[in-house]
Structures are given as structure tokens and as C-alpha cells.
PDB file of N, CA, C and O in Angstrom:
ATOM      1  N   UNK A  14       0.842  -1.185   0.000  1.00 80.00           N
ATOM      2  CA  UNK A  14       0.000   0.000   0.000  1.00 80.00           C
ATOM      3  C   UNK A  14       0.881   1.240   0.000  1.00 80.00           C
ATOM      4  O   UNK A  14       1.886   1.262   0.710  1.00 80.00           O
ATOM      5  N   UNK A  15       0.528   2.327  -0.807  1.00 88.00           N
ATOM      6  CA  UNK A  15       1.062   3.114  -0.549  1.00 88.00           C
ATOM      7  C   UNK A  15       0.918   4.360   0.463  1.00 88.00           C
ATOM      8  O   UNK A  15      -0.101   4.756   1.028  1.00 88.00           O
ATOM      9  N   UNK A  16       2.253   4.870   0.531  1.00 90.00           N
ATOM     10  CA  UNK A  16       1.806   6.119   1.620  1.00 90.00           C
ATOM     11  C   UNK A  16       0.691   7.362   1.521  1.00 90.00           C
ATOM     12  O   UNK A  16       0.821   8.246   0.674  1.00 90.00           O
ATOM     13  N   UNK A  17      -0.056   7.346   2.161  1.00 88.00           N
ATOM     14  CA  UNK A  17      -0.718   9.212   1.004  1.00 88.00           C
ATOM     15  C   UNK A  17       0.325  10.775   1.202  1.00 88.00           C
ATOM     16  O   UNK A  17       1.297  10.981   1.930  1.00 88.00           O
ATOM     17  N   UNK A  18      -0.137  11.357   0.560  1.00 86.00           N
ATOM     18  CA  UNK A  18       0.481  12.602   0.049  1.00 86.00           C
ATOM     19  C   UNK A  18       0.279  13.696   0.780  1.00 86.00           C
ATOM     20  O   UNK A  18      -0.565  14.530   0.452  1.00 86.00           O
ATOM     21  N   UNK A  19       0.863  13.789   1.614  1.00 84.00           N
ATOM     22  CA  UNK A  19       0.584  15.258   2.543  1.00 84.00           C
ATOM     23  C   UNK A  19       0.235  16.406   1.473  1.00 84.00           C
ATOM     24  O   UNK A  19       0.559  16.540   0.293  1.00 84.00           O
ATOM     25  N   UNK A  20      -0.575  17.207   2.368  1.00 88.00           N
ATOM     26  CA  UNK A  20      -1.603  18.503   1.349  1.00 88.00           C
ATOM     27  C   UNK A  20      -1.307  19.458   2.723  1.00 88.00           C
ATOM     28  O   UNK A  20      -1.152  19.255   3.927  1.00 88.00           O
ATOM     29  N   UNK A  21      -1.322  20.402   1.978  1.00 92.00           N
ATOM     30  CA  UNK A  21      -1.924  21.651   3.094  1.00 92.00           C
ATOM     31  C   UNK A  21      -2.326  23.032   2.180  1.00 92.00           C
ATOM     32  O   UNK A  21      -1.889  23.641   1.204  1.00 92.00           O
ATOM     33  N   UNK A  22      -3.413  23.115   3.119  1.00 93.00           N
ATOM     34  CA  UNK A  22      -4.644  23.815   2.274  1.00 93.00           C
ATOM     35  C   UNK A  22      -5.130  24.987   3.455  1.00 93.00           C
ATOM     36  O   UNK A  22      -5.278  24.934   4.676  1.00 93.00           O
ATOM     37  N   UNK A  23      -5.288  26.029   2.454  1.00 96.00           N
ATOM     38  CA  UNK A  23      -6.040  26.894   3.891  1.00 96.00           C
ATOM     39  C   UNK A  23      -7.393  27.326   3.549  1.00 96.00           C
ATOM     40  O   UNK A  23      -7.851  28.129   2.735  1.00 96.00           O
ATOM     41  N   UNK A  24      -7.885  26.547   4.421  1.00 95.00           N
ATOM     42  CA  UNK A  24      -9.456  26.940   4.606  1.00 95.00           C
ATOM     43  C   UNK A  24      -9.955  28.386   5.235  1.00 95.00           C
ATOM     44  O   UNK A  24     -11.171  28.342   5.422  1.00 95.00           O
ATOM     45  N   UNK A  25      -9.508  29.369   5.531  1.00 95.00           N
ATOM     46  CA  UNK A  25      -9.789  30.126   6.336  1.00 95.00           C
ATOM     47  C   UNK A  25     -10.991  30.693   5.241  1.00 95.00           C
ATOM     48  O   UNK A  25     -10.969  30.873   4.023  1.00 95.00           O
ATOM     49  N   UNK A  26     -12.389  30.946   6.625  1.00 92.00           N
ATOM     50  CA  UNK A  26     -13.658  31.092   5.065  1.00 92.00           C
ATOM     51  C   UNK A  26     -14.181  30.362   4.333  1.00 92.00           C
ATOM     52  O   UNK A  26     -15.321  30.682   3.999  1.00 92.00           O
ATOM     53  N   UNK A  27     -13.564  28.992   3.726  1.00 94.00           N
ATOM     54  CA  UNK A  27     -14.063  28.124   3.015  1.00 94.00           C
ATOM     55  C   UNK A  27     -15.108  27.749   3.839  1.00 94.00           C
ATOM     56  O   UNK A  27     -15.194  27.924   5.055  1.00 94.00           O
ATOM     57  N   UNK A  28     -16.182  27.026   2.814  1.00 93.00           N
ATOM     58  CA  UNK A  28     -17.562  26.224   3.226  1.00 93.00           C
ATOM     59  C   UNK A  28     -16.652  24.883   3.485  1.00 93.00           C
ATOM     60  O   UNK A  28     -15.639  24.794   2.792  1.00 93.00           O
ATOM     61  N   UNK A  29     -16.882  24.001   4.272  1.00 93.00           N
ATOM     62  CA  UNK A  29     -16.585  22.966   4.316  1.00 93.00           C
ATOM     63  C   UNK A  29     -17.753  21.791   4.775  1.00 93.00           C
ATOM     64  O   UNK A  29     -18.219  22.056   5.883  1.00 93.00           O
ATOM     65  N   UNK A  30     -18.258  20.692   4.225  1.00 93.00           N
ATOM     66  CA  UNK A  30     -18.856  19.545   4.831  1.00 93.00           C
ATOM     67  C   UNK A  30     -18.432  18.311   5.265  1.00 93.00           C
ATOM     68  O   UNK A  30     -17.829  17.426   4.657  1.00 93.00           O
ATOM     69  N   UNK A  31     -18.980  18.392   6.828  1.00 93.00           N
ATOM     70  CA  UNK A  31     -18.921  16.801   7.077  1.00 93.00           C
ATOM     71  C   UNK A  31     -19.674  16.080   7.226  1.00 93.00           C
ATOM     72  O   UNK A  31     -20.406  16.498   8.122  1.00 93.00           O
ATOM     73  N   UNK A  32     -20.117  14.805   6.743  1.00 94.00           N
ATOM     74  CA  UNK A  32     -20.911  13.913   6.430  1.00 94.00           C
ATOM     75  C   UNK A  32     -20.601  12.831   8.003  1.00 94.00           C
ATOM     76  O   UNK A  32     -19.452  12.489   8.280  1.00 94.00           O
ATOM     77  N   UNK A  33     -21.467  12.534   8.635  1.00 92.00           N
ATOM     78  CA  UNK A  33     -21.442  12.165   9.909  1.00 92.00           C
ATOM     79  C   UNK A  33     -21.633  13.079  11.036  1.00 92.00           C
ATOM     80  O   UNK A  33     -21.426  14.292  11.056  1.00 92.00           O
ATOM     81  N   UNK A  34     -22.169  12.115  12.216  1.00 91.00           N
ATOM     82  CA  UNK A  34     -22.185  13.163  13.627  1.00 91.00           C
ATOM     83  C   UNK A  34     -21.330  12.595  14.521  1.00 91.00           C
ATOM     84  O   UNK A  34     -21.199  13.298  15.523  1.00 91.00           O
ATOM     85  N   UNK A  35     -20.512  11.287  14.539  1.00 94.00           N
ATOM     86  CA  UNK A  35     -19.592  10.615  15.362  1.00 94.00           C
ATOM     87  C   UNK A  35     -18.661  10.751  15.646  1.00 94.00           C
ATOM     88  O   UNK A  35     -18.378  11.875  15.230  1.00 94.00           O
ATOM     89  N   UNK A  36     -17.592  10.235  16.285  1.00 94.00           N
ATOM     90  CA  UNK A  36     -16.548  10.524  17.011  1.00 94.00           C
ATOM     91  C   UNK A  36     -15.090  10.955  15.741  1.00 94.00           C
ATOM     92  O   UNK A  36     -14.085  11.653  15.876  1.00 94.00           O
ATOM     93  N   UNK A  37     -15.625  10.151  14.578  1.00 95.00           N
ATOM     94  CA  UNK A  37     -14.239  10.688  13.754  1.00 95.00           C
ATOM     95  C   UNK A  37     -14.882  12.179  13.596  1.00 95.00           C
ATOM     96  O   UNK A  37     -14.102  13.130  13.558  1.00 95.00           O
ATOM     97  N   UNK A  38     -16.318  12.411  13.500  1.00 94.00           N
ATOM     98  CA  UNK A  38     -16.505  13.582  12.628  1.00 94.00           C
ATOM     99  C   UNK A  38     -16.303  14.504  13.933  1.00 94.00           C
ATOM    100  O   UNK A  38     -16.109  15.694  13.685  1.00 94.00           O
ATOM    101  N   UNK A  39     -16.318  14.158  15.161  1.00 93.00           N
ATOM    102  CA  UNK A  39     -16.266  15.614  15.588  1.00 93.00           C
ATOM    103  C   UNK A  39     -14.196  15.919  16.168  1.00 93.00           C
ATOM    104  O   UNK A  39     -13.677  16.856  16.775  1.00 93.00           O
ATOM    105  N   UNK A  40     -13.717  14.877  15.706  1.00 93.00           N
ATOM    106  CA  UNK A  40     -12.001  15.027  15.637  1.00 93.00           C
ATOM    107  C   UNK A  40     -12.127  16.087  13.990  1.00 93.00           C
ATOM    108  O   UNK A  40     -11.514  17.143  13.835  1.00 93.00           O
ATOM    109  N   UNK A  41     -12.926  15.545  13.094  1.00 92.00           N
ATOM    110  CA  UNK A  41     -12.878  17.306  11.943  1.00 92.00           C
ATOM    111  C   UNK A  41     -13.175  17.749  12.202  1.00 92.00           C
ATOM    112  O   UNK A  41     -12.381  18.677  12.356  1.00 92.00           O
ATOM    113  N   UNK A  42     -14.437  18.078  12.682  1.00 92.00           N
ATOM    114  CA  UNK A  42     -14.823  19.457  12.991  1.00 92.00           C
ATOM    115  C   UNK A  42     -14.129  19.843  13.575  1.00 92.00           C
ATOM    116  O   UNK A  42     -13.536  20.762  13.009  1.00 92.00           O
ATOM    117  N   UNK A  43     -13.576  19.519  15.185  1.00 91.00           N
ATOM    118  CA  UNK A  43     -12.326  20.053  15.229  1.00 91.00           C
ATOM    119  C   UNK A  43     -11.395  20.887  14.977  1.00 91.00           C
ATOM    120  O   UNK A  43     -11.234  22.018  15.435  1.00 91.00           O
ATOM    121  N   UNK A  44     -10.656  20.190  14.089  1.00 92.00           N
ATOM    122  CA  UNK A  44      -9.384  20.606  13.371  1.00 92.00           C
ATOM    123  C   UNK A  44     -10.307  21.197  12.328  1.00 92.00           C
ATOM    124  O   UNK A  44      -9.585  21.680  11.456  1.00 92.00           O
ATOM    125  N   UNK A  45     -11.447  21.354  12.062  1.00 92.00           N
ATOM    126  CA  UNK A  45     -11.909  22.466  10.194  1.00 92.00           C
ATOM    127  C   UNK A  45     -11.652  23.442  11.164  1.00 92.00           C
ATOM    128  O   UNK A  45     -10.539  23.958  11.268  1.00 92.00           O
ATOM    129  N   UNK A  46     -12.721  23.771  11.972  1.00 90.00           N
ATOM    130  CA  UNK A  46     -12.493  24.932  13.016  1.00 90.00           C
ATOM    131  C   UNK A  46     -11.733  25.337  13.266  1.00 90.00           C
ATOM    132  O   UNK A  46     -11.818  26.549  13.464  1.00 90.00           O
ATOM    133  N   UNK A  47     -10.965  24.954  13.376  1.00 91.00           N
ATOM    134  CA  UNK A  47      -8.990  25.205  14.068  1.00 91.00           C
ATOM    135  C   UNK A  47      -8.453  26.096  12.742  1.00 91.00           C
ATOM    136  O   UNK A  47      -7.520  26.897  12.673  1.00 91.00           O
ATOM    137  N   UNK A  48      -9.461  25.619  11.658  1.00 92.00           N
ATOM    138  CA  UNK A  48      -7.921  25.678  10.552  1.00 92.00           C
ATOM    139  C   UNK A  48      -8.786  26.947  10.066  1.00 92.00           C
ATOM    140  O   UNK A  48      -8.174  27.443   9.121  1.00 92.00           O
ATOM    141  N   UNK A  49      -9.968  27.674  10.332  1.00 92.00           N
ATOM    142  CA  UNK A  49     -11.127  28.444  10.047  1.00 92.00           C
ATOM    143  C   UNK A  49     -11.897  28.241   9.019  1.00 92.00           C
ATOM    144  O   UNK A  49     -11.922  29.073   8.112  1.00 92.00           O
ATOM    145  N   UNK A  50     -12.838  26.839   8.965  1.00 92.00           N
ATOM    146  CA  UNK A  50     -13.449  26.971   8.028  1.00 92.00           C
ATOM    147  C   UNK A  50     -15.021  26.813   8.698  1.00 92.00           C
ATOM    148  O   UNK A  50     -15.240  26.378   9.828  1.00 92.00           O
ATOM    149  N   UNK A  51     -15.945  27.223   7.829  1.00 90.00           N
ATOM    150  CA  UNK A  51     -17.006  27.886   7.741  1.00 90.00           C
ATOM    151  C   UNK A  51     -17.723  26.201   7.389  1.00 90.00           C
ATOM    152  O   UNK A  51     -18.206  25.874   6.305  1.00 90.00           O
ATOM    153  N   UNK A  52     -17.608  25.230   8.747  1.00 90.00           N
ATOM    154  CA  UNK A  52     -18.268  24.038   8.556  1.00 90.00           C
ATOM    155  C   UNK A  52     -19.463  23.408   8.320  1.00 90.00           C
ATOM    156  O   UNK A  52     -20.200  24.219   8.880  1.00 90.00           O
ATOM    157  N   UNK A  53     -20.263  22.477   7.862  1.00 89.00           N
ATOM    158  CA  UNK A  53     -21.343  22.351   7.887  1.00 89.00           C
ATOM    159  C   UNK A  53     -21.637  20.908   8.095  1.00 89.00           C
ATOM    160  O   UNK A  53     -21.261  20.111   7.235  1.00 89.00           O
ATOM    161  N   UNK A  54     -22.483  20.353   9.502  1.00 90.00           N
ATOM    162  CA  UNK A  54     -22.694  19.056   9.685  1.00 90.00           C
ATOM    163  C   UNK A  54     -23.685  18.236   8.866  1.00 90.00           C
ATOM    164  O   UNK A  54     -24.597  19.027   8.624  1.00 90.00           O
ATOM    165  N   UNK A  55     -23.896  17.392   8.471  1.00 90.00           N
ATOM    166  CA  UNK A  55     -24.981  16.739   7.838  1.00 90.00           C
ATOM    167  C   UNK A  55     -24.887  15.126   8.513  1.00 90.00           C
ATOM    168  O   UNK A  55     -24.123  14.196   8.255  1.00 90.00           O
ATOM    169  N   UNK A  56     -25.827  15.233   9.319  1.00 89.00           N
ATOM    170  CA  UNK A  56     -26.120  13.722   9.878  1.00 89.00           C
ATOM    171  C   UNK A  56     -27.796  13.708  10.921  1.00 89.00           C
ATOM    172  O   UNK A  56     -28.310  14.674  11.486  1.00 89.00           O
ATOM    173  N   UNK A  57     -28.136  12.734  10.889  1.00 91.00           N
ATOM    174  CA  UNK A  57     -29.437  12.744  11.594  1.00 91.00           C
ATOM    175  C   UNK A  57     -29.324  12.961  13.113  1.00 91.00           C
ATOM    176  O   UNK A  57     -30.179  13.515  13.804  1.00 91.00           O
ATOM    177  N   UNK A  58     -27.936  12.355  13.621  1.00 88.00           N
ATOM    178  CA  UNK A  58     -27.231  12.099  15.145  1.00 88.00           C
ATOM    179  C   UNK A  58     -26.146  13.547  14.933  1.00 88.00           C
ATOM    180  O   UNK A  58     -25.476  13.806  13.933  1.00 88.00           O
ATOM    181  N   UNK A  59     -26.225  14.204  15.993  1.00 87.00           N
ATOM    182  CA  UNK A  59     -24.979  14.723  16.106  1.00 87.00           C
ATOM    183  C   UNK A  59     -24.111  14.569  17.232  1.00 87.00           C
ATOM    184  O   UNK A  59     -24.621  15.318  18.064  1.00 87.00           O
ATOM    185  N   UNK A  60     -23.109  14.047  17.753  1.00 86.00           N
ATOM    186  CA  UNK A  60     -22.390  13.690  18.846  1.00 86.00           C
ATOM    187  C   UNK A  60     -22.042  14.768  19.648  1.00 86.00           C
ATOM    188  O   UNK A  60     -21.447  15.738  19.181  1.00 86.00           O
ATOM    189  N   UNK A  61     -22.405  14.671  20.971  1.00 86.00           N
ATOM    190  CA  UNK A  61     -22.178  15.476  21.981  1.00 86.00           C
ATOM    191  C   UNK A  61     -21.206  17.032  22.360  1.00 86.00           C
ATOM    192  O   UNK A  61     -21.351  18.132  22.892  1.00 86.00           O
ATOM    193  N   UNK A  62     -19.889  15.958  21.471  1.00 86.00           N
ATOM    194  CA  UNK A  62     -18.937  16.386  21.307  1.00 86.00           C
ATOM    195  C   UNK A  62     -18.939  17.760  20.314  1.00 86.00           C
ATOM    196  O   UNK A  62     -18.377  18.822  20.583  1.00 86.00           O
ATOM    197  N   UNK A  63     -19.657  17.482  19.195  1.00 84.00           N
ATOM    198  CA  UNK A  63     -19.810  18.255  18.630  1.00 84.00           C
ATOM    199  C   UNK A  63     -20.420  19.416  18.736  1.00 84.00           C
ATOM    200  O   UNK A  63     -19.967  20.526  18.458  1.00 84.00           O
ATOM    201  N   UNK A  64     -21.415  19.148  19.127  1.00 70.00           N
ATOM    202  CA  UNK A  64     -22.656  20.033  19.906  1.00 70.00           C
ATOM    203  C   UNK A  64     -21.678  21.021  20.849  1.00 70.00           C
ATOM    204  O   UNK A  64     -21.535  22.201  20.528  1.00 70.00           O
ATOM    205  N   UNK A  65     -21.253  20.664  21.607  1.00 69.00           N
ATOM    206  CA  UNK A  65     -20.631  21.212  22.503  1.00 69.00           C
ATOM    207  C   UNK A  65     -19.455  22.939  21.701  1.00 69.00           C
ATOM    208  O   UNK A  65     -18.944  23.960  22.161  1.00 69.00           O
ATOM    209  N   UNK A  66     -19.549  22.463  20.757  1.00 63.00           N
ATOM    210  CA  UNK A  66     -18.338  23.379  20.160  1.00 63.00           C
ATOM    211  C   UNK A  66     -19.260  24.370  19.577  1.00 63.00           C
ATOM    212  O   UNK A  66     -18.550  25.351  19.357  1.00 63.00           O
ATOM    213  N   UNK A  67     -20.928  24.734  19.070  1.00 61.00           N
ATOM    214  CA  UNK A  67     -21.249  25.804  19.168  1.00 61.00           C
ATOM    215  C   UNK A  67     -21.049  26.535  17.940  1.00 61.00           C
ATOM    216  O   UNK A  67     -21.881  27.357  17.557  1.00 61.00           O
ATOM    217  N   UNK A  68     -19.940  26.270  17.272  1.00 61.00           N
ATOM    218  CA  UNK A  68     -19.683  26.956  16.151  1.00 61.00           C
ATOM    219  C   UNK A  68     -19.716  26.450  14.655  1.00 61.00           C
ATOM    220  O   UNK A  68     -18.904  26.813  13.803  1.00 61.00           O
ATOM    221  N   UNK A  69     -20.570  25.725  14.478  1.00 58.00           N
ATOM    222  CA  UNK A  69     -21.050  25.119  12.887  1.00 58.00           C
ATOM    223  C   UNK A  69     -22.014  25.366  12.998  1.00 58.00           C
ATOM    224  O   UNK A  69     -22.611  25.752  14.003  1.00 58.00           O
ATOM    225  N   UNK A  70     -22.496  25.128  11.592  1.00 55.00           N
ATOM    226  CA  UNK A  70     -24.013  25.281  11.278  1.00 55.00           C
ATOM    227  C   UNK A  70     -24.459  23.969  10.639  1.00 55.00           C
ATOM    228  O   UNK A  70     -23.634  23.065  10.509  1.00 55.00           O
ATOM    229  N   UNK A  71     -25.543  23.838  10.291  1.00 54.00           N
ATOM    230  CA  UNK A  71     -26.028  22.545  10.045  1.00 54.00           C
ATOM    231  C   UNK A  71     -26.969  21.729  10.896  1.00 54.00           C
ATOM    232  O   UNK A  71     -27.302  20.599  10.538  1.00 54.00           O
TER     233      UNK A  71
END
């Protein structure tokens, strides 16, 4: 298998989506937030965790 390709990208402003409300998705949201992007959740569940951070929409 190969390795993947490190990227770095700046979101600051960008729309960004995450698809899920669980524990990987709220380690992105996270780090989108961190990196300033303008996130958006899409899931029926949203995890606690997430909730807690206040600052997405969706």
C-alpha cells in the first residue's frame, strides 16, 4: 500500500462539509475549526462532542 500525500490547504472562510455526527466527525470538525473553516454538519445524530463546540451550522 502506498503512503498518502501530505496537502496543506487553507481553509480560512471556506464552506466545508462533514458527512457524519460521530466521534471521527467531531475530531474534523475540530481541526476544520482550528484551521477556520465555515463548517457544515450533515447527519441525523450529532455527537455530543460536537454540539458542545457551538460553532457550525447545520
Amino acid at each position: 500500500m502506498q503512503k498518502p500525500y501530505p496537502i496543506l490547504l487553507d481553509l480560512s472562510d471556506k464552506k466545508v462539509g462533514v458527512v457524519g455526527g460521530g466521534n471521527v466527525a467531531a475530531r474534523k470538525v475540530k481541526g476544520l475549526l482550528a484551521a477556520g473553516a465555515d463548517v457544515t454538519v450533515v447527519s441525523p445524530v450529532i455527537n455530543d462532542r460536537i454540539d458542545r463546540q457551538k460553532k457550525f451550522t447545520g
